[in-house]
PDB file of C-alpha atoms in Angstrom:
ATOM      1  CA  MET A   1      73.249 134.755 -26.433  1.00  0.00           C
ATOM      2  CA  GLU A   2      72.090 133.960 -22.834  1.00  0.00           C
ATOM      3  CA  LEU A   3      68.728 134.996 -21.607  1.00  0.00           C
ATOM      4  CA  ARG A   4      70.234 136.113 -18.434  1.00  0.00           C
ATOM      5  CA  LEU A   5      72.088 138.801 -20.039  1.00  0.00           C
ATOM      6  CA  LEU A   6      68.729 140.032 -21.807  1.00  0.00           C
ATOM      7  CA  ARG A   7      67.190 140.067 -18.068  1.00  0.00           C
ATOM      8  CA  TYR A   8      69.846 141.934 -16.763  1.00  0.00           C
ATOM      9  CA  PHE A   9      69.915 144.572 -19.532  1.00  0.00           C
ATOM     10  CA  LEU A  10      66.334 144.915 -19.384  1.00  0.00           C
ATOM     11  CA  ALA A  11      66.467 145.708 -15.401  1.00  0.00           C
ATOM     12  CA  VAL A  12      69.365 148.046 -15.872  1.00  0.00           C
ATOM     13  CA  ALA A  13      67.957 149.796 -19.148  1.00  0.00           C
ATOM     14  CA  GLU A  14      64.727 150.593 -17.569  1.00  0.00           C
ATOM     15  CA  GLU A  15      66.145 151.515 -13.904  1.00  0.00           C
ATOM     16  CA  LEU A  16      69.184 153.517 -15.424  1.00  0.00           C
ATOM     17  CA  HIS A  17      70.865 152.696 -12.318  1.00  0.00           C
ATOM     18  CA  LEU A  18      72.725 149.347 -11.168  1.00  0.00           C
ATOM     19  CA  SER A  19      71.935 149.253  -7.661  1.00  0.00           C
ATOM     20  CA  ARG A  20      68.155 149.602  -8.244  1.00  0.00           C
ATOM     21  CA  ALA A  21      68.686 147.208 -11.240  1.00  0.00           C
ATOM     22  CA  ALA A  22      70.443 144.647  -8.841  1.00  0.00           C
ATOM     23  CA  GLY A  23      67.919 145.357  -6.504  1.00  0.00           C
ATOM     24  CA  ARG A  24      65.217 144.351  -8.751  1.00  0.00           C
ATOM     25  CA  LEU A  25      67.060 141.437  -9.945  1.00  0.00           C
ATOM     26  CA  GLY A  26      67.753 140.406  -6.224  1.00  0.00           C
ATOM     27  CA  ILE A  27      71.359 139.882  -6.800  1.00  0.00           C
ATOM     28  CA  GLU A  28      74.556 141.652  -6.096  1.00  0.00           C
ATOM     29  CA  GLN A  29      75.478 144.967  -7.942  1.00  0.00           C
ATOM     30  CA  SER A  30      78.910 143.395  -9.397  1.00  0.00           C
ATOM     31  CA  PRO A  31      77.367 140.545 -11.280  1.00  0.00           C
ATOM     32  CA  VAL A  32      75.175 143.185 -12.983  1.00  0.00           C
ATOM     33  CA  SER A  33      77.828 145.383 -13.952  1.00  0.00           C
ATOM     34  CA  ARG A  34      79.891 142.489 -15.371  1.00  0.00           C
ATOM     35  CA  ALA A  35      76.730 141.497 -17.226  1.00  0.00           C
ATOM     36  CA  MET A  36      76.723 144.763 -18.879  1.00  0.00           C
ATOM     37  CA  ARG A  37      80.357 144.720 -19.864  1.00  0.00           C
ATOM     38  CA  ASP A  38      79.882 141.291 -21.150  1.00  0.00           C
ATOM     39  CA  LEU A  39      76.762 142.091 -23.345  1.00  0.00           C
ATOM     40  CA  GLU A  40      78.427 144.949 -24.702  1.00  0.00           C
ATOM     41  CA  ARG A  41      81.425 143.143 -25.574  1.00  0.00           C
ATOM     42  CA  LEU A  42      79.434 140.591 -27.233  1.00  0.00           C
ATOM     43  CA  LEU A  43      77.558 142.440 -29.489  1.00  0.00           C
ATOM     44  CA  ASP A  44      80.439 144.858 -30.172  1.00  0.00           C
ATOM     45  CA  VAL A  45      78.600 148.280 -29.336  1.00  0.00           C
ATOM     46  CA  GLN A  46      78.040 150.547 -26.502  1.00  0.00           C
ATOM     47  CA  LEU A  47      75.068 150.306 -24.894  1.00  0.00           C
ATOM     48  CA  PHE A  48      75.328 152.747 -22.173  1.00  0.00           C
ATOM     49  CA  ASP A  49      76.462 156.476 -21.971  1.00  0.00           C
ATOM     50  CA  ARG A  50      78.617 156.557 -19.023  1.00  0.00           C
ATOM     51  CA  SER A  51      80.406 160.137 -19.303  1.00  0.00           C
ATOM     52  CA  SER A  52      77.643 161.859 -17.293  1.00  0.00           C
ATOM     53  CA  ARG A  53      76.608 161.482 -13.785  1.00  0.00           C
ATOM     54  CA  GLN A  54      73.466 160.066 -15.056  1.00  0.00           C
ATOM     55  CA  THR A  55      73.692 156.625 -16.711  1.00  0.00           C
ATOM     56  CA  LYS A  56      71.717 156.897 -20.048  1.00  0.00           C
ATOM     57  CA  LEU A  57      70.951 154.450 -23.249  1.00  0.00           C
ATOM     58  CA  THR A  58      72.910 155.164 -26.321  1.00  0.00           C
ATOM     59  CA  TRP A  59      70.482 155.080 -29.435  1.00  0.00           C
ATOM     60  CA  ALA A  60      71.800 151.448 -29.687  1.00  0.00           C
ATOM     61  CA  GLY A  61      70.766 150.699 -26.474  1.00  0.00           C
ATOM     62  CA  GLN A  62      67.288 152.184 -26.902  1.00  0.00           C
ATOM     63  CA  VAL A  63      66.861 149.930 -29.852  1.00  0.00           C
ATOM     64  CA  LEU A  64      68.370 146.827 -27.848  1.00  0.00           C
ATOM     65  CA  LEU A  65      65.916 147.482 -25.022  1.00  0.00           C
ATOM     66  CA  VAL A  66      63.014 147.571 -27.803  1.00  0.00           C
ATOM     67  CA  GLU A  67      64.031 143.985 -29.141  1.00  0.00           C
ATOM     68  CA  CYS A  68      64.889 142.695 -25.524  1.00  0.00           C
ATOM     69  CA  ARG A  69      61.485 143.230 -24.297  1.00  0.00           C
ATOM     70  CA  ARG A  70      59.936 141.669 -27.508  1.00  0.00           C
ATOM     71  CA  VAL A  71      62.385 138.357 -27.241  1.00  0.00           C
ATOM     72  CA  LEU A  72      61.645 137.851 -23.348  1.00  0.00           C
ATOM     73  CA  ALA A  73      57.853 138.407 -23.993  1.00  0.00           C
ATOM     74  CA  THR A  74      58.134 135.531 -26.685  1.00  0.00           C
ATOM     75  CA  VAL A  75      59.937 133.242 -24.228  1.00  0.00           C
ATOM     76  CA  GLU A  76      57.472 134.301 -21.296  1.00  0.00           C
ATOM     77  CA  GLN A  77      54.482 133.400 -23.794  1.00  0.00           C
ATOM     78  CA  ALA A  78      55.769 130.242 -24.758  1.00  0.00           C
ATOM     79  CA  ILE A  79      55.982 129.076 -20.969  1.00  0.00           C
ATOM     80  CA  LYS A  80      52.558 130.454 -20.140  1.00  0.00           C
ATOM     81  CA  ALA A  81      51.122 128.643 -22.782  1.00  0.00           C
ATOM     82  CA  THR A  82      52.524 125.442 -22.128  1.00  0.00           C
ATOM     83  CA  LYS A  83      51.410 125.995 -18.356  1.00  0.00           C
ATOM     84  CA  ALA A  84      48.063 127.039 -19.260  1.00  0.00           C
ATOM     85  CA  ALA A  85      47.341 123.875 -21.369  1.00  0.00           C
ATOM     86  CA  ALA A  86      48.547 121.520 -18.423  1.00  0.00           C
ATOM     87  CA  GLN A  87      45.964 123.835 -16.480  1.00  0.00           C
ATOM     88  CA  GLY A  88      43.051 123.022 -18.687  1.00  0.00           C
ATOM     89  CA  TYR A  89      42.342 126.720 -19.933  1.00  0.00           C
ATOM     90  CA  GLN A  90      40.147 126.107 -23.079  1.00  0.00           C
ATOM     91  CA  GLY A  91      41.005 129.346 -24.984  1.00  0.00           C
ATOM     92  CA  THR A  92      43.631 132.240 -25.085  1.00  0.00           C
ATOM     93  CA  LEU A  93      43.502 135.971 -25.794  1.00  0.00           C
ATOM     94  CA  ARG A  94      46.926 137.452 -26.262  1.00  0.00           C
ATOM     95  CA  ILE A  95      46.797 141.416 -26.063  1.00  0.00           C
ATOM     96  CA  ALA A  96      49.710 143.757 -26.345  1.00  0.00           C
ATOM     97  CA  ILE A  97      49.858 147.295 -24.670  1.00  0.00           C
ATOM     98  CA  CYS A  98      52.519 150.067 -24.997  1.00  0.00           C
ATOM     99  CA  ASP A  99      53.996 151.432 -21.880  1.00  0.00           C
ATOM    100  CA  SER A 100      52.624 155.266 -22.656  1.00  0.00           C
ATOM    101  CA  LEU A 101      48.860 153.886 -21.763  1.00  0.00           C
ATOM    102  CA  ALA A 102      46.599 154.730 -18.949  1.00  0.00           C
ATOM    103  CA  GLN A 103      46.973 151.282 -17.567  1.00  0.00           C
ATOM    104  CA  PRO A 104      43.835 151.765 -15.245  1.00  0.00           C
ATOM    105  CA  TYR A 105      41.526 151.139 -17.961  1.00  0.00           C
ATOM    106  CA  ILE A 106      43.240 148.013 -19.137  1.00  0.00           C
ATOM    107  CA  ALA A 107      43.000 146.760 -15.561  1.00  0.00           C
ATOM    108  CA  THR A 108      39.212 147.301 -15.376  1.00  0.00           C
ATOM    109  CA  LEU A 109      38.765 145.341 -19.000  1.00  0.00           C
ATOM    110  CA  LEU A 110      41.131 142.499 -17.894  1.00  0.00           C
ATOM    111  CA  ALA A 111      39.338 142.052 -14.569  1.00  0.00           C
ATOM    112  CA  ARG A 112      35.727 142.215 -16.436  1.00  0.00           C
ATOM    113  CA  SER A 113      36.944 139.746 -18.892  1.00  0.00           C
ATOM    114  CA  ARG A 114      38.235 137.171 -15.984  1.00  0.00           C
ATOM    115  CA  GLU A 115      35.004 137.379 -14.382  1.00  0.00           C
ATOM    116  CA  ASP A 116      32.839 136.990 -17.355  1.00  0.00           C
ATOM    117  CA  GLU A 117      35.293 134.062 -18.864  1.00  0.00           C
ATOM    118  CA  PRO A 118      37.156 132.424 -16.116  1.00  0.00           C
ATOM    119  CA  GLU A 119      37.963 129.578 -18.718  1.00  0.00           C
ATOM    120  CA  LEU A 120      39.744 131.961 -21.174  1.00  0.00           C
ATOM    121  CA  GLU A 121      43.499 132.651 -20.557  1.00  0.00           C
ATOM    122  CA  ILE A 122      44.450 136.201 -21.149  1.00  0.00           C
ATOM    123  CA  ARG A 123      48.161 137.145 -21.477  1.00  0.00           C
ATOM    124  CA  VAL A 124      49.125 140.667 -21.501  1.00  0.00           C
ATOM    125  CA  PHE A 125      52.383 141.979 -22.989  1.00  0.00           C
ATOM    126  CA  GLU A 126      53.943 145.173 -22.982  1.00  0.00           C
ATOM    127  CA  LEU A 127      55.186 145.841 -26.398  1.00  0.00           C
ATOM    128  CA  PRO A 128      56.098 149.179 -28.735  1.00  0.00           C
ATOM    129  CA  PHE A 129      53.674 150.076 -31.709  1.00  0.00           C
ATOM    130  CA  SER A 130      56.030 148.451 -34.177  1.00  0.00           C
ATOM    131  CA  GLN A 131      56.449 145.141 -32.259  1.00  0.00           C
ATOM    132  CA  GLN A 132      52.590 145.023 -31.828  1.00  0.00           C
ATOM    133  CA  LEU A 133      52.323 145.252 -35.805  1.00  0.00           C
ATOM    134  CA  LYS A 134      54.681 142.489 -36.091  1.00  0.00           C
ATOM    135  CA  GLY A 135      52.854 140.258 -33.594  1.00  0.00           C
ATOM    136  CA  LEU A 136      49.478 140.958 -34.961  1.00  0.00           C
ATOM    137  CA  HIS A 137      50.917 139.988 -38.485  1.00  0.00           C
ATOM    138  CA  ASN A 138      52.644 136.858 -37.234  1.00  0.00           C
ATOM    139  CA  ASP A 139      49.623 135.661 -35.323  1.00  0.00           C
ATOM    140  CA  LEU A 140      51.667 136.260 -31.720  1.00  0.00           C
ATOM    141  CA  LEU A 141      48.880 138.501 -30.677  1.00  0.00           C
ATOM    142  CA  ASP A 142      45.131 138.971 -30.931  1.00  0.00           C
ATOM    143  CA  ILE A 143      44.635 142.490 -30.029  1.00  0.00           C
ATOM    144  CA  GLY A 144      46.846 145.741 -29.451  1.00  0.00           C
ATOM    145  CA  PHE A 145      46.425 148.887 -27.682  1.00  0.00           C
ATOM    146  CA  ALA A 146      48.682 151.850 -28.737  1.00  0.00           C
ATOM    147  CA  LEU A 147      48.655 155.530 -29.157  1.00  0.00           C
ATOM    148  CA  SER A 148      48.902 155.100 -33.267  1.00  0.00           C
ATOM    149  CA  ASP A 149      46.654 154.444 -36.027  1.00  0.00           C
ATOM    150  CA  ALA A 150      49.247 154.115 -38.301  1.00  0.00           C
ATOM    151  CA  VAL A 151      48.645 150.284 -38.980  1.00  0.00           C
ATOM    152  CA  ASN A 152      49.625 148.590 -42.335  1.00  0.00           C
ATOM    153  CA  ASP A 153      48.075 146.310 -44.894  1.00  0.00           C
ATOM    154  CA  GLY A 154      45.781 143.679 -43.174  1.00  0.00           C
ATOM    155  CA  LEU A 155      45.205 145.342 -39.643  1.00  0.00           C
ATOM    156  CA  ILE A 156      42.835 147.670 -38.531  1.00  0.00           C
ATOM    157  CA  ALA A 157      43.013 150.555 -36.037  1.00  0.00           C
ATOM    158  CA  GLU A 158      39.749 151.570 -34.197  1.00  0.00           C
ATOM    159  CA  ALA A 159      39.695 154.584 -31.478  1.00  0.00           C
ATOM    160  CA  VAL A 160      38.555 153.393 -28.440  1.00  0.00           C
ATOM    161  CA  TRP A 161      39.078 156.497 -25.787  1.00  0.00           C
ATOM    162  CA  THR A 162      41.115 159.451 -25.103  1.00  0.00           C
ATOM    163  CA  ASP A 163      42.988 160.605 -22.467  1.00  0.00           C
ATOM    164  CA  PRO A 164      43.974 164.360 -21.283  1.00  0.00           C
ATOM    165  CA  LEU A 165      47.488 165.180 -21.620  1.00  0.00           C
ATOM    166  CA  SER A 166      49.334 166.545 -18.457  1.00  0.00           C
ATOM    167  CA  VAL A 167      52.922 168.163 -17.921  1.00  0.00           C
ATOM    168  CA  ILE A 168      55.241 166.089 -15.892  1.00  0.00           C
ATOM    169  CA  VAL A 169      57.775 167.775 -13.613  1.00  0.00           C
ATOM    170  CA  PRO A 170      60.505 167.306 -11.072  1.00  0.00           C
ATOM    171  CA  ALA A 171      59.549 167.334  -7.373  1.00  0.00           C
ATOM    172  CA  ARG A 172      60.690 170.439  -7.053  1.00  0.00           C
ATOM    173  CA  HIS A 173      59.882 172.919 -10.044  1.00  0.00           C
ATOM    174  CA  PRO A 174      58.845 176.696 -10.511  1.00  0.00           C
ATOM    175  CA  LEU A 175      55.619 175.245 -12.559  1.00  0.00           C
ATOM    176  CA  LEU A 176      54.452 173.786  -9.453  1.00  0.00           C
ATOM    177  CA  ALA A 177      53.456 177.020  -8.126  1.00  0.00           C
ATOM    178  CA  HIS A 178      50.460 176.799 -10.427  1.00  0.00           C
ATOM    179  CA  GLY A 179      47.398 174.482 -10.396  1.00  0.00           C
ATOM    180  CA  HIS A 180      46.949 174.395 -13.955  1.00  0.00           C
ATOM    181  CA  VAL A 181      49.809 174.896 -16.482  1.00  0.00           C
ATOM    182  CA  LYS A 182      49.838 177.123 -19.614  1.00  0.00           C
ATOM    183  CA  LEU A 183      51.361 174.787 -22.487  1.00  0.00           C
ATOM    184  CA  ASP A 184      53.517 178.080 -23.485  1.00  0.00           C
ATOM    185  CA  ASP A 185      54.741 178.582 -19.862  1.00  0.00           C
ATOM    186  CA  ALA A 186      55.773 174.720 -19.731  1.00  0.00           C
ATOM    187  CA  LEU A 187      57.432 175.034 -22.965  1.00  0.00           C
ATOM    188  CA  LYS A 188      59.831 177.709 -21.589  1.00  0.00           C
ATOM    189  CA  PHE A 189      61.794 174.940 -19.850  1.00  0.00           C
ATOM    190  CA  PRO A 190      63.642 171.897 -21.484  1.00  0.00           C
ATOM    191  CA  VAL A 191      61.557 168.854 -22.722  1.00  0.00           C
ATOM    192  CA  VAL A 192      62.251 165.341 -22.456  1.00  0.00           C
ATOM    193  CA  LEU A 193      60.321 163.758 -25.840  1.00  0.00           C
ATOM    194  CA  CYS A 194      59.846 160.122 -27.174  1.00  0.00           C
ATOM    195  CA  HIS A 195      62.137 159.329 -29.939  1.00  0.00           C
ATOM    196  CA  PRO A 196      60.871 160.223 -33.324  1.00  0.00           C
ATOM    197  CA  GLU A 197      62.418 157.033 -34.711  1.00  0.00           C
ATOM    198  CA  ALA A 198      61.123 154.726 -32.128  1.00  0.00           C
ATOM    199  CA  ASP A 199      57.855 154.478 -34.111  1.00  0.00           C
ATOM    200  CA  SER A 200      55.772 155.805 -31.207  1.00  0.00           C
ATOM    201  CA  GLY A 201      51.915 157.228 -31.679  1.00  0.00           C
ATOM    202  CA  CYS A 202      52.724 158.858 -28.460  1.00  0.00           C
ATOM    203  CA  HIS A 203      55.492 161.143 -30.186  1.00  0.00           C
ATOM    204  CA  HIS A 204      53.417 161.724 -32.961  1.00  0.00           C
ATOM    205  CA  GLN A 205      50.241 162.848 -30.903  1.00  0.00           C
ATOM    206  CA  ILE A 206      52.128 165.026 -28.544  1.00  0.00           C
ATOM    207  CA  GLN A 207      54.279 166.600 -31.559  1.00  0.00           C
ATOM    208  CA  ALA A 208      50.939 167.469 -32.971  1.00  0.00           C
ATOM    209  CA  VAL A 209      50.237 169.525 -29.770  1.00  0.00           C
ATOM    210  CA  LEU A 210      53.408 171.396 -29.408  1.00  0.00           C
ATOM    211  CA  GLU A 211      53.401 172.412 -32.801  1.00  0.00           C
ATOM    212  CA  GLY A 212      50.309 174.284 -32.171  1.00  0.00           C
ATOM    213  CA  ALA A 213      52.262 176.395 -29.181  1.00  0.00           C
ATOM    214  CA  ALA A 214      53.751 179.836 -29.746  1.00  0.00           C
ATOM    215  CA  VAL A 215      56.605 178.736 -27.980  1.00  0.00           C
ATOM    216  CA  SER A 216      58.873 176.078 -29.815  1.00  0.00           C
ATOM    217  CA  PRO A 217      60.130 173.491 -27.465  1.00  0.00           C
ATOM    218  CA  LYS A 218      63.771 173.089 -26.631  1.00  0.00           C
ATOM    219  CA  VAL A 219      64.017 169.438 -26.444  1.00  0.00           C
ATOM    220  CA  VAL A 220      67.049 168.005 -24.548  1.00  0.00           C
ATOM    221  CA  ASP A 221      66.607 164.335 -24.935  1.00  0.00           C
ATOM    222  CA  HIS A 222      64.442 161.724 -26.895  1.00  0.00           C
ATOM    223  CA  VAL A 223      63.637 158.472 -25.134  1.00  0.00           C
ATOM    224  CA  THR A 224      61.942 155.237 -26.188  1.00  0.00           C
ATOM    225  CA  SER A 225      59.671 154.836 -23.151  1.00  0.00           C
ATOM    226  CA  LEU A 226      57.772 156.149 -20.462  1.00  0.00           C
ATOM    227  CA  GLY A 227      60.075 154.724 -17.687  1.00  0.00           C
ATOM    228  CA  VAL A 228      63.056 156.414 -19.110  1.00  0.00           C
ATOM    229  CA  MET A 229      61.183 159.712 -19.322  1.00  0.00           C
ATOM    230  CA  LEU A 230      59.975 159.912 -16.057  1.00  0.00           C
ATOM    231  CA  THR A 231      63.521 158.972 -14.682  1.00  0.00           C
ATOM    232  CA  LEU A 232      65.145 161.767 -16.755  1.00  0.00           C
ATOM    233  CA  VAL A 233      62.322 164.199 -15.534  1.00  0.00           C
ATOM    234  CA  GLY A 234      62.738 163.156 -12.173  1.00  0.00           C
ATOM    235  CA  ALA A 235      66.682 163.687 -12.324  1.00  0.00           C
ATOM    236  CA  GLY A 236      66.132 167.425 -13.477  1.00  0.00           C
ATOM    237  CA  TYR A 237      66.909 166.966 -17.045  1.00  0.00           C
ATOM    238  CA  GLY A 238      63.783 168.689 -18.260  1.00  0.00           C
ATOM    239  CA  ILE A 239      59.870 168.631 -18.176  1.00  0.00           C
ATOM    240  CA  GLY A 240      57.660 165.762 -20.108  1.00  0.00           C
ATOM    241  CA  PHE A 241      54.371 164.956 -21.013  1.00  0.00           C
ATOM    242  CA  ALA A 242      52.085 162.060 -20.221  1.00  0.00           C
ATOM    243  CA  ILE A 243      48.837 160.568 -19.767  1.00  0.00           C
ATOM    244  CA  ALA A 244      47.874 161.680 -16.020  1.00  0.00           C
ATOM    245  CA  SER A 245      46.580 158.583 -15.081  1.00  0.00           C
ATOM    246  CA  GLN A 246      49.412 156.363 -16.260  1.00  0.00           C
ATOM    247  CA  VAL A 247      52.128 158.309 -14.249  1.00  0.00           C
ATOM    248  CA  GLN A 248      49.755 158.237 -10.978  1.00  0.00           C
ATOM    249  CA  THR A 249      49.936 154.672 -10.829  1.00  0.00           C
ATOM    250  CA  LEU A 250      53.555 154.912 -10.507  1.00  0.00           C
ATOM    251  CA  GLN A 251      53.534 156.949  -7.415  1.00  0.00           C
ATOM    252  CA  ARG A 252      57.127 158.210  -7.859  1.00  0.00           C
ATOM    253  CA  PRO A 253      58.124 160.575  -5.361  1.00  0.00           C
ATOM    254  CA  ASP A 254      60.896 162.163  -7.540  1.00  0.00           C
ATOM    255  CA  ILE A 255      58.019 163.807  -9.999  1.00  0.00           C
ATOM    256  CA  ALA A 256      54.764 165.772 -10.165  1.00  0.00           C
ATOM    257  CA  ILE A 257      51.891 166.160 -12.327  1.00  0.00           C
ATOM    258  CA  ARG A 258      50.155 169.249 -13.465  1.00  0.00           C
ATOM    259  CA  PRO A 259      47.073 169.567 -15.926  1.00  0.00           C
ATOM    260  CA  LEU A 260      47.450 171.763 -18.723  1.00  0.00           C
ATOM    261  CA  ALA A 261      45.277 175.312 -18.655  1.00  0.00           C
ATOM    262  CA  GLY A 262      42.107 175.493 -20.553  1.00  0.00           C
ATOM    263  CA  VAL A 263      40.907 172.681 -22.683  1.00  0.00           C
ATOM    264  CA  PRO A 264      43.615 170.196 -22.586  1.00  0.00           C
ATOM    265  CA  PRO A 265      44.917 168.523 -25.440  1.00  0.00           C
ATOM    266  CA  THR A 266      44.112 164.758 -25.679  1.00  0.00           C
ATOM    267  CA  LEU A 267      45.903 161.448 -26.777  1.00  0.00           C
ATOM    268  CA  SER A 268      43.740 158.735 -28.651  1.00  0.00           C
ATOM    269  CA  THR A 269      44.135 155.125 -27.650  1.00  0.00           C
ATOM    270  CA  TYR A 270      43.432 152.688 -30.521  1.00  0.00           C
ATOM    271  CA  LEU A 271      42.777 148.947 -30.410  1.00  0.00           C
ATOM    272  CA  LEU A 272      44.518 146.719 -33.122  1.00  0.00           C
ATOM    273  CA  ARG A 273      43.594 143.795 -34.743  1.00  0.00           C
ATOM    274  CA  ARG A 274      43.640 141.706 -37.665  1.00  0.00           C
ATOM    275  CA  GLN A 275      41.157 142.277 -40.574  1.00  0.00           C
ATOM    276  CA  GLY A 276      38.506 139.913 -41.214  1.00  0.00           C
ATOM    277  CA  GLU A 277      35.836 138.135 -38.866  1.00  0.00           C
ATOM    278  CA  PRO A 278      37.387 138.324 -35.258  1.00  0.00           C
ATOM    279  CA  SER A 279      37.318 135.155 -33.200  1.00  0.00           C
ATOM    280  CA  GLY A 280      34.361 134.801 -30.563  1.00  0.00           C
ATOM    281  CA  ALA A 281      36.693 135.936 -27.753  1.00  0.00           C
ATOM    282  CA  VAL A 282      38.097 138.869 -29.596  1.00  0.00           C
ATOM    283  CA  LYS A 283      34.548 139.825 -30.537  1.00  0.00           C
ATOM    284  CA  ARG A 284      33.484 139.859 -26.509  1.00  0.00           C
ATOM    285  CA  PHE A 285      36.507 141.706 -25.471  1.00  0.00           C
ATOM    286  CA  MET A 286      35.712 144.250 -28.198  1.00  0.00           C
ATOM    287  CA  ARG A 287      32.399 144.430 -26.898  1.00  0.00           C
ATOM    288  CA  ARG A 288      33.611 145.387 -23.095  1.00  0.00           C
ATOM    289  CA  VAL A 289      36.339 147.856 -24.567  1.00  0.00           C
ATOM    290  CA  ARG A 290      33.021 149.574 -25.929  1.00  0.00           C
ATOM    291  CA  ASP A 291      30.957 149.295 -23.106  1.00  0.00           C
ATOM    292  CA  GLU A 292      33.643 150.755 -20.513  1.00  0.00           C
ATOM    293  CA  ALA A 293      34.660 153.646 -23.160  1.00  0.00           C
ATOM    294  CA  ALA A 294      30.948 154.737 -23.880  1.00  0.00           C
ATOM    295  CA  PRO A 295      28.525 153.139 -21.197  1.00  0.00           C
ATOM    296  CA  ASP A 296      25.648 155.200 -22.158  1.00  0.00           C
ATOM    297  CA  ASP A 297      26.080 153.635 -25.647  1.00  0.00           C
ATOM    298  CA  THR A 298      25.899 149.710 -24.700  1.00  0.00           C
ATOM    299  CA  GLU A 299      22.289 149.357 -25.824  1.00  0.00           C
ATOM    300  CA  ALA A 300      22.941 151.106 -29.227  1.00  0.00           C
ATOM    301  CA  ASP A 301      26.070 148.888 -29.566  1.00  0.00           C
ATOM    302  CA  ALA A 302      23.803 145.484 -28.825  1.00  0.00           C
TER     303      ALA A 302
END
């Protein structure tokens, strides 16, 4: 298996469009198309559903996307560790985030950490919840951020902040007539949700919100990543639900965001780590997390 095939697959799976994937990779479209056929032949599975106008991942393709991200992250980690040692970094903090999180929070924490500890190398990986658990257990990660607290033995999950849930709709949609959208009104339209088998806290938290609605959702598709969900919403497959601050950072012209009416439901973000006494770098980072999440409680936490 060539890493080149995995890198090409990652681009196509995230873009769901050969031309955009080729542009992202900086190559012509034909080698990308040929590489995807080669990969399917090599694995003897169908990775893409090409029967409709919109290219979609099969379930096998969605599983490979998760594993592909993990493999490429591990390779990248090895390269960065080698280069960091050569550049004189004296410590490393390895942090994983899932793609459904409000990354502005993470950006603030990373900026503060770089300012406070310039000699500490901080590596960030985008990994789904299940891969974060494996990485923490195998000492490939120090900290994880996810939307689930369903950790197994040896790990700790601590709720660190909450974000309001918003409705994500195509750029032209009847719901845009409202400044705030009632949940029951939103569920009159088809919905794209996180896949229940993707082991995502995002799915479980959103499902709990939908179960409290008077209208049962009509789910038209399940996806394993925020990027794929936004692509399908932008293409008009249905509406979605996500953290507004995360979606706003992507600045996509094909989608729009509306807050839910009334007191909006929230999604909780959890910090994951191994049980036991954390390292000094982990302790200091956790203090920054708590300070950012509850600045008024800084003195109480000191």
